[in-house]
PDB file of C-alpha atoms in Angstrom:
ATOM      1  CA  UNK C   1      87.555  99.934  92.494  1.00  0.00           C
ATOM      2  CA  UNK C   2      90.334  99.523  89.812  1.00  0.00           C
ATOM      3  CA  UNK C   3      90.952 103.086  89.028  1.00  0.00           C
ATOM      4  CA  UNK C   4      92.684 103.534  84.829  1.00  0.00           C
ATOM      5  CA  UNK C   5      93.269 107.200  84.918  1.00  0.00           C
ATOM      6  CA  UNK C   6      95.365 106.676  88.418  1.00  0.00           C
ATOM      7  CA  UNK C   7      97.467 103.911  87.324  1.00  0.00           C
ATOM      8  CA  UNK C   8      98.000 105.652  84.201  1.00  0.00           C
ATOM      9  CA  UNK C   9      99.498 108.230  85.713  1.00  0.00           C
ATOM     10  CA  UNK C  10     101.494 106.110  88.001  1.00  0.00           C
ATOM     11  CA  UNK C  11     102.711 104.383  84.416  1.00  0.00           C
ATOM     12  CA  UNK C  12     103.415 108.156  83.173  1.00  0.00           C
ATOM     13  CA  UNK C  13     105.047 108.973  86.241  1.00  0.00           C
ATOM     14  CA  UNK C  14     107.257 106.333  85.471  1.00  0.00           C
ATOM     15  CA  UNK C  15     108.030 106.470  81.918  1.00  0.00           C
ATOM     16  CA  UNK C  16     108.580 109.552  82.303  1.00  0.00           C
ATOM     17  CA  UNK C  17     111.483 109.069  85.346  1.00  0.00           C
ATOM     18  CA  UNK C  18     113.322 106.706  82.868  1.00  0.00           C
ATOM     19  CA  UNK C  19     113.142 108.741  79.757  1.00  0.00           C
ATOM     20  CA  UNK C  20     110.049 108.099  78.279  1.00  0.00           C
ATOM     21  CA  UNK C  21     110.328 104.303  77.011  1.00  0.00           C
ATOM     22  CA  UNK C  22     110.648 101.353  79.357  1.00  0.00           C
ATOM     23  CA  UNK C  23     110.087  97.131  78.603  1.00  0.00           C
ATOM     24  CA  UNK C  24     106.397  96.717  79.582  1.00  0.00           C
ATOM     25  CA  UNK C  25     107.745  94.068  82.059  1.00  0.00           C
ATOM     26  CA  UNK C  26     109.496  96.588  84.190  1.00  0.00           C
ATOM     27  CA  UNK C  27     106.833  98.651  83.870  1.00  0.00           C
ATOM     28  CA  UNK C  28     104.466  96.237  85.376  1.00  0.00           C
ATOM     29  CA  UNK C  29     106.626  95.444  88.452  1.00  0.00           C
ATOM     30  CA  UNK C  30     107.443  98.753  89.104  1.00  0.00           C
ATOM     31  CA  UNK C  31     103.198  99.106  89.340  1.00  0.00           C
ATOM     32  CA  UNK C  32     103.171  96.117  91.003  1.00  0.00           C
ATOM     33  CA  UNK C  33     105.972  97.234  93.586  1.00  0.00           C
ATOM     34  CA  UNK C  34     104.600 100.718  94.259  1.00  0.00           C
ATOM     35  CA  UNK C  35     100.851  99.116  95.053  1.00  0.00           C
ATOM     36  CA  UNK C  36     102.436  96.564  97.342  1.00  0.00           C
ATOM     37  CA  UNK C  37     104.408  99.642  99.501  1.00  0.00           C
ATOM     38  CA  UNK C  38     101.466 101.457  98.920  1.00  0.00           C
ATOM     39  CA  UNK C  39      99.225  98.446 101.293  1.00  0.00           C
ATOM     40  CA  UNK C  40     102.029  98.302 103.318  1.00  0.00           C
ATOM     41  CA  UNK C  41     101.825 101.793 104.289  1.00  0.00           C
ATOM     42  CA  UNK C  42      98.360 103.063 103.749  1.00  0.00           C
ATOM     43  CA  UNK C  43      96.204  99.437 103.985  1.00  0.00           C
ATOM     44  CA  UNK C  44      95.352  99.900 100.288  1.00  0.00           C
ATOM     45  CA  UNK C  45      97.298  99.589  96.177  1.00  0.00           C
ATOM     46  CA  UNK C  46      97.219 103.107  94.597  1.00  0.00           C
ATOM     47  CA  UNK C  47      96.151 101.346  91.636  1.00  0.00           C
ATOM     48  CA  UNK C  48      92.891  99.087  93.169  1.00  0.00           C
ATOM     49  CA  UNK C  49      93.752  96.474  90.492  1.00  0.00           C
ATOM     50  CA  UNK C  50      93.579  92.548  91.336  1.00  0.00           C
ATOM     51  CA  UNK C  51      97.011  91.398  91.982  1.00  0.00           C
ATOM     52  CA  UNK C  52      97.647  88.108  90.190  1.00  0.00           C
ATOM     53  CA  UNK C  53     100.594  85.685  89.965  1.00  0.00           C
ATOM     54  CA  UNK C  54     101.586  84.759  86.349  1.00  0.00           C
ATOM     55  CA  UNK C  55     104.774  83.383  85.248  1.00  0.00           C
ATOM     56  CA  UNK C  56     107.131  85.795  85.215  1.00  0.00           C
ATOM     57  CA  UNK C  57     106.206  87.305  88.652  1.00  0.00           C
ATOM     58  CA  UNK C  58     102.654  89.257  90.097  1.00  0.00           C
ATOM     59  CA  UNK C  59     100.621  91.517  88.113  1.00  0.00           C
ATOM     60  CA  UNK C  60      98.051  93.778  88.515  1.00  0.00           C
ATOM     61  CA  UNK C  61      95.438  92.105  86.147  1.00  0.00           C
ATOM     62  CA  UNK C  62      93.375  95.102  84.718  1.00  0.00           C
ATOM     63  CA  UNK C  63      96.529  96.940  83.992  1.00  0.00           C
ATOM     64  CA  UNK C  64      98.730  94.084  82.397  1.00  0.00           C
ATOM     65  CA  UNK C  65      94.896  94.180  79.801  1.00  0.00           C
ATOM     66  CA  UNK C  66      95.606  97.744  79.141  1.00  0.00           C
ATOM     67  CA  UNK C  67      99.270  96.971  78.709  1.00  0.00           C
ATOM     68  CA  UNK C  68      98.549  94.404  75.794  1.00  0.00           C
ATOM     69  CA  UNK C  69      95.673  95.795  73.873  1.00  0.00           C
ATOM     70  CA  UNK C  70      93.522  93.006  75.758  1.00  0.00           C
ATOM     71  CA  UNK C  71      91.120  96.137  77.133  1.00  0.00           C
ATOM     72  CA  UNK C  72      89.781  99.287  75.835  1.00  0.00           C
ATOM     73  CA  UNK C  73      91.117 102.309  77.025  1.00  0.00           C
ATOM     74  CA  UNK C  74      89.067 105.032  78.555  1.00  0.00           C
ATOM     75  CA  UNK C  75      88.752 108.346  77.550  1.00  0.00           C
ATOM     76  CA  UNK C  76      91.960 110.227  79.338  1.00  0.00           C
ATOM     77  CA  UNK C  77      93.069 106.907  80.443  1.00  0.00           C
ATOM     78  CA  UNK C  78      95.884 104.484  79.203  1.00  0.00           C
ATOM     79  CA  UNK C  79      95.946 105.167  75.112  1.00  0.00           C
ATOM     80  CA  UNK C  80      95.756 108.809  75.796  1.00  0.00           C
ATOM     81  CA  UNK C  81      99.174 109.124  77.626  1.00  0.00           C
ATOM     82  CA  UNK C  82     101.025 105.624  76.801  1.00  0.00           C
ATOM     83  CA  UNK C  83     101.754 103.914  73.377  1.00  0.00           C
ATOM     84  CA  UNK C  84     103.022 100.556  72.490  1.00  0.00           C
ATOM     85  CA  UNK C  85     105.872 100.077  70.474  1.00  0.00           C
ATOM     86  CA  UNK C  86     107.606  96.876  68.965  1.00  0.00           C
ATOM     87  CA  UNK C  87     109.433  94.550  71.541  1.00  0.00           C
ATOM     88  CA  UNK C  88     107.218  94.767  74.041  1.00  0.00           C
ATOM     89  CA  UNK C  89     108.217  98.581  75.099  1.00  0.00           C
ATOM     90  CA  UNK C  90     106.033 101.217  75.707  1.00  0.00           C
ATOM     91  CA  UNK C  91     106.707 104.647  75.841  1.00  0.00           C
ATOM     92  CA  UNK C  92     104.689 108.256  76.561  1.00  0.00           C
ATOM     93  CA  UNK C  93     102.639 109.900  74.162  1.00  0.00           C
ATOM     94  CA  UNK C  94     103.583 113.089  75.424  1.00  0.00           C
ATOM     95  CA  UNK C  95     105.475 115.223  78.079  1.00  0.00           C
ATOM     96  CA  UNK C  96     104.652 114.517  81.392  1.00  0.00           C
ATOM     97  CA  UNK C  97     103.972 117.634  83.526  1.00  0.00           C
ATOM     98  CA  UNK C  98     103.785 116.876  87.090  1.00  0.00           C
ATOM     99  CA  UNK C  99     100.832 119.243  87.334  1.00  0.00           C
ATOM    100  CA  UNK C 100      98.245 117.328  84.811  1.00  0.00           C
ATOM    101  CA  UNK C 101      98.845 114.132  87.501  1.00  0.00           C
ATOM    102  CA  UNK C 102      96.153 114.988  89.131  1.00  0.00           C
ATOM    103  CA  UNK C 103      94.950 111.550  90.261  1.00  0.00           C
ATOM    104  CA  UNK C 104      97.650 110.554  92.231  1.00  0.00           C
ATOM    105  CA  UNK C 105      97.965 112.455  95.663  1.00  0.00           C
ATOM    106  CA  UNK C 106     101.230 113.637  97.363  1.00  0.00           C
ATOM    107  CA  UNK C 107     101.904 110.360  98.986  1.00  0.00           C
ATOM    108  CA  UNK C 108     101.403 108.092  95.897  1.00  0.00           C
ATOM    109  CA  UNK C 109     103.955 110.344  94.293  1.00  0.00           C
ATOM    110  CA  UNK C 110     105.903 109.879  97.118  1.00  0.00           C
ATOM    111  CA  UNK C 111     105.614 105.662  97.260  1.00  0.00           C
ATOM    112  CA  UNK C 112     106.380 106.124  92.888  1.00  0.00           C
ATOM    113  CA  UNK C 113     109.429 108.266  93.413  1.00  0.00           C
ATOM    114  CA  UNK C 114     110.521 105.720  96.564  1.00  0.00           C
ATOM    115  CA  UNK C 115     109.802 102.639  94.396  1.00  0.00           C
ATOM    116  CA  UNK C 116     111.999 104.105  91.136  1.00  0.00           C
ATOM    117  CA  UNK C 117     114.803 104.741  93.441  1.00  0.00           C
ATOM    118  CA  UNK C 118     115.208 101.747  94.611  1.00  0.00           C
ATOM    119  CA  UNK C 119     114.110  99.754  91.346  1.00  0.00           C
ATOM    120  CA  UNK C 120     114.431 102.257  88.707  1.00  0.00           C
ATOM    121  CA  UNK C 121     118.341 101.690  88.050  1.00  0.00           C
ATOM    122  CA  UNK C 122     117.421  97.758  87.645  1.00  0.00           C
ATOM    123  CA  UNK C 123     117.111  96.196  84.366  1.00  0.00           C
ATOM    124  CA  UNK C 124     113.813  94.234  83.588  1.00  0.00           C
ATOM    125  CA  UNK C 125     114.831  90.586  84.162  1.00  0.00           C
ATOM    126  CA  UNK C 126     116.441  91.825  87.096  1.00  0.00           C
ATOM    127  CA  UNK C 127     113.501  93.670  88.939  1.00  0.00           C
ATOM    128  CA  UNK C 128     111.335  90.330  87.387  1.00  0.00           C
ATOM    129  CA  UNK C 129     113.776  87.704  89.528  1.00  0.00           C
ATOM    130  CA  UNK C 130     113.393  90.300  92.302  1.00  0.00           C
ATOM    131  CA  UNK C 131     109.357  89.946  92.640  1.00  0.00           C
ATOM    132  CA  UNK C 132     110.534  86.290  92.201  1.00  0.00           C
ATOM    133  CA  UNK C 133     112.652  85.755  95.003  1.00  0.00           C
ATOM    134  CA  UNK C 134     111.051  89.231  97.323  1.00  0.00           C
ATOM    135  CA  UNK C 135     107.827  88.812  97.238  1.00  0.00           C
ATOM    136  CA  UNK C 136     106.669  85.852  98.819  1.00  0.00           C
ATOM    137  CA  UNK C 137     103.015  86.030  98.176  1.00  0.00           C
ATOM    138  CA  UNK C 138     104.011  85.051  94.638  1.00  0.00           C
ATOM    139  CA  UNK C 139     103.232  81.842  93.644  1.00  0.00           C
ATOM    140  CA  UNK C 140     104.495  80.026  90.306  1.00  0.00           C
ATOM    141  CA  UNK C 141     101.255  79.020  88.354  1.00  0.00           C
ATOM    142  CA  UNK C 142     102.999  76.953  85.784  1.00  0.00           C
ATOM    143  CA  UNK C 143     101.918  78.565  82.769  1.00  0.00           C
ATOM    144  CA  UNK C 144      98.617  80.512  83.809  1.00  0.00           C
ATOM    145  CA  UNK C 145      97.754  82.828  86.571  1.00  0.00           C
ATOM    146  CA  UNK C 146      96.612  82.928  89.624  1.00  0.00           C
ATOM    147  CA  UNK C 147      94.570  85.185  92.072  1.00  0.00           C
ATOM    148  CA  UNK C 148      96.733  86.778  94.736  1.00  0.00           C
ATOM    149  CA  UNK C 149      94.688  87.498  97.870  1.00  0.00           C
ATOM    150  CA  UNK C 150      95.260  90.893  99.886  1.00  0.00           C
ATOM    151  CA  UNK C 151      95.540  88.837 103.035  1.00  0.00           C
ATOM    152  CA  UNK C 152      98.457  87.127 101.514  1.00  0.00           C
ATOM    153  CA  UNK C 153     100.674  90.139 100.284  1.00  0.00           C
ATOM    154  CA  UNK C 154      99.605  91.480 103.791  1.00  0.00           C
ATOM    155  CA  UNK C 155     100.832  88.675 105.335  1.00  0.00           C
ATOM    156  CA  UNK C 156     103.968  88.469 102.695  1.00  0.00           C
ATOM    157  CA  UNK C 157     104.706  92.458 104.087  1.00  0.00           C
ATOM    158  CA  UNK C 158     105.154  91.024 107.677  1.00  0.00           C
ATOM    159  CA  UNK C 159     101.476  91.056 109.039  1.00  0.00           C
ATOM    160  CA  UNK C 160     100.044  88.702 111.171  1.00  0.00           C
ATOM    161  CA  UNK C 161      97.810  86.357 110.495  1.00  0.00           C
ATOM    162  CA  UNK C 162      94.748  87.855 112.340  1.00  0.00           C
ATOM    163  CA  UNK C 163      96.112  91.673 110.948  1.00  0.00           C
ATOM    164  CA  UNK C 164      96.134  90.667 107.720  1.00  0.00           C
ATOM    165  CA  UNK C 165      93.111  88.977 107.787  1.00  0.00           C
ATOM    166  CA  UNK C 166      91.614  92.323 109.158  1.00  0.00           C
ATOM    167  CA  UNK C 167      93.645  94.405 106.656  1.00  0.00           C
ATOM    168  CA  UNK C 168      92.076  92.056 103.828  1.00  0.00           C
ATOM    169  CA  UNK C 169      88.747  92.554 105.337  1.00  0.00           C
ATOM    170  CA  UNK C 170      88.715  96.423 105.523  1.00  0.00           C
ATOM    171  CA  UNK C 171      90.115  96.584 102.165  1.00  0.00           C
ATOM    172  CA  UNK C 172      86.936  94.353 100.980  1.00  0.00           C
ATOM    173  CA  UNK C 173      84.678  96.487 102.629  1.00  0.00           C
ATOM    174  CA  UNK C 174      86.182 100.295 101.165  1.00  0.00           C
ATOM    175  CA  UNK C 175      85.839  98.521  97.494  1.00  0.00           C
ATOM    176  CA  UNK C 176      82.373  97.614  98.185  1.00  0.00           C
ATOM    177  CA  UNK C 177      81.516 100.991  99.232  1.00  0.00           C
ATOM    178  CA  UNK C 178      83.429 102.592  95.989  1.00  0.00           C
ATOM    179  CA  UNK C 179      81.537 100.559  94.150  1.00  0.00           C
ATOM    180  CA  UNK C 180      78.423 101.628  95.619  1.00  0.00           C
ATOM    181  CA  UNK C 181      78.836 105.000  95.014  1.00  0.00           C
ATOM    182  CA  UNK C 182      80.308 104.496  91.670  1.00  0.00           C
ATOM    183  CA  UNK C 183      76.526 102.910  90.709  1.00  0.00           C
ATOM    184  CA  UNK C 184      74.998 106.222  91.957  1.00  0.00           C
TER     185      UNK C 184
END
């Protein structure tokens, strides 16, 4: 289940590694980047948001609608720790102290701080044609957006077809049990 005060934090942690204001376009495939490592690794995106392909590269869907006013924030979650400014930048509301991150465990902080060295130093048409040209599960959709399906960024990370068929299955099956217990 798409979790806001998580990738908010992953945002934060973010923003907060490159000074406190970033394009939201970077922004985005950083996200994107550290959820993809993050299945690659662990089976699962640190962010549970639906991966989609739109035309500038993927996005995670729930977060891209916090990202341009499109959704409304939670309490403690996006508005509370990120602000919009002109240009299409965003930057933090306040200092980030690595203590009040308290919904991302030690090894999401440790796929962020991977992800922003290897992408952090890269400007945001740069890490864009990146996604582009790395990230085969991409697909252009010519104007709109399209689903991407877990079993094809498994695949994309160098599954096989039966593993990441099993990978997209087991990932199915956790959400449906989140979401069962979030109903409780």
């Amino acid at each position: 289940m798409f979790d806001e005060r998580k990738v908010t934090q992953a945002a934060a942690y973010f923003l907060h590694r490159r000074g406190g204001e970033m394009s939201h376009l970077k922004l985005m495939k950083l996200l994107y980047l550290a959820d993809r490592e993050s299945m690659r690794r662990y089976g699962e995106p640190i962010s549970q948001d639906r991966m989609v392909s739109m035309p500038h590269g993927p996005v995670l869907s729930q977060t891209y609608d916090l990202m341009s006013g499109c959704t409304q924030s939670s309490e403690d979650g996006w508005e509370s720790w990120i602000a919009d400014i002109q240009d299409h930048q965003v930057k933090l509301r306040r200092e980030v102290n690595p203590d009040e991150l308290g919904y991302l465990s030690d090894a999401d902080i440790e796929i962020l701080e991977q992800v922003w060295q290897q992408f952090g130093g890269m400007k945001r048409w740069e890490i864009r044609d990146y996604t582009h040209d790395h990230c085969p599960e991409w697909e252009d959709p010519h104007g709109s957006s399209k689903p991407l399906k877990p079993e094809a960024v498994f695949r994309a990370l160098g599954g096989t077809p039966e593993e990441a068929k099993q990978l997209a299955e087991d990932l199915q099956a956790k959400r449906k049990v989140d979401e069962l217990f979030a109903s409780l």
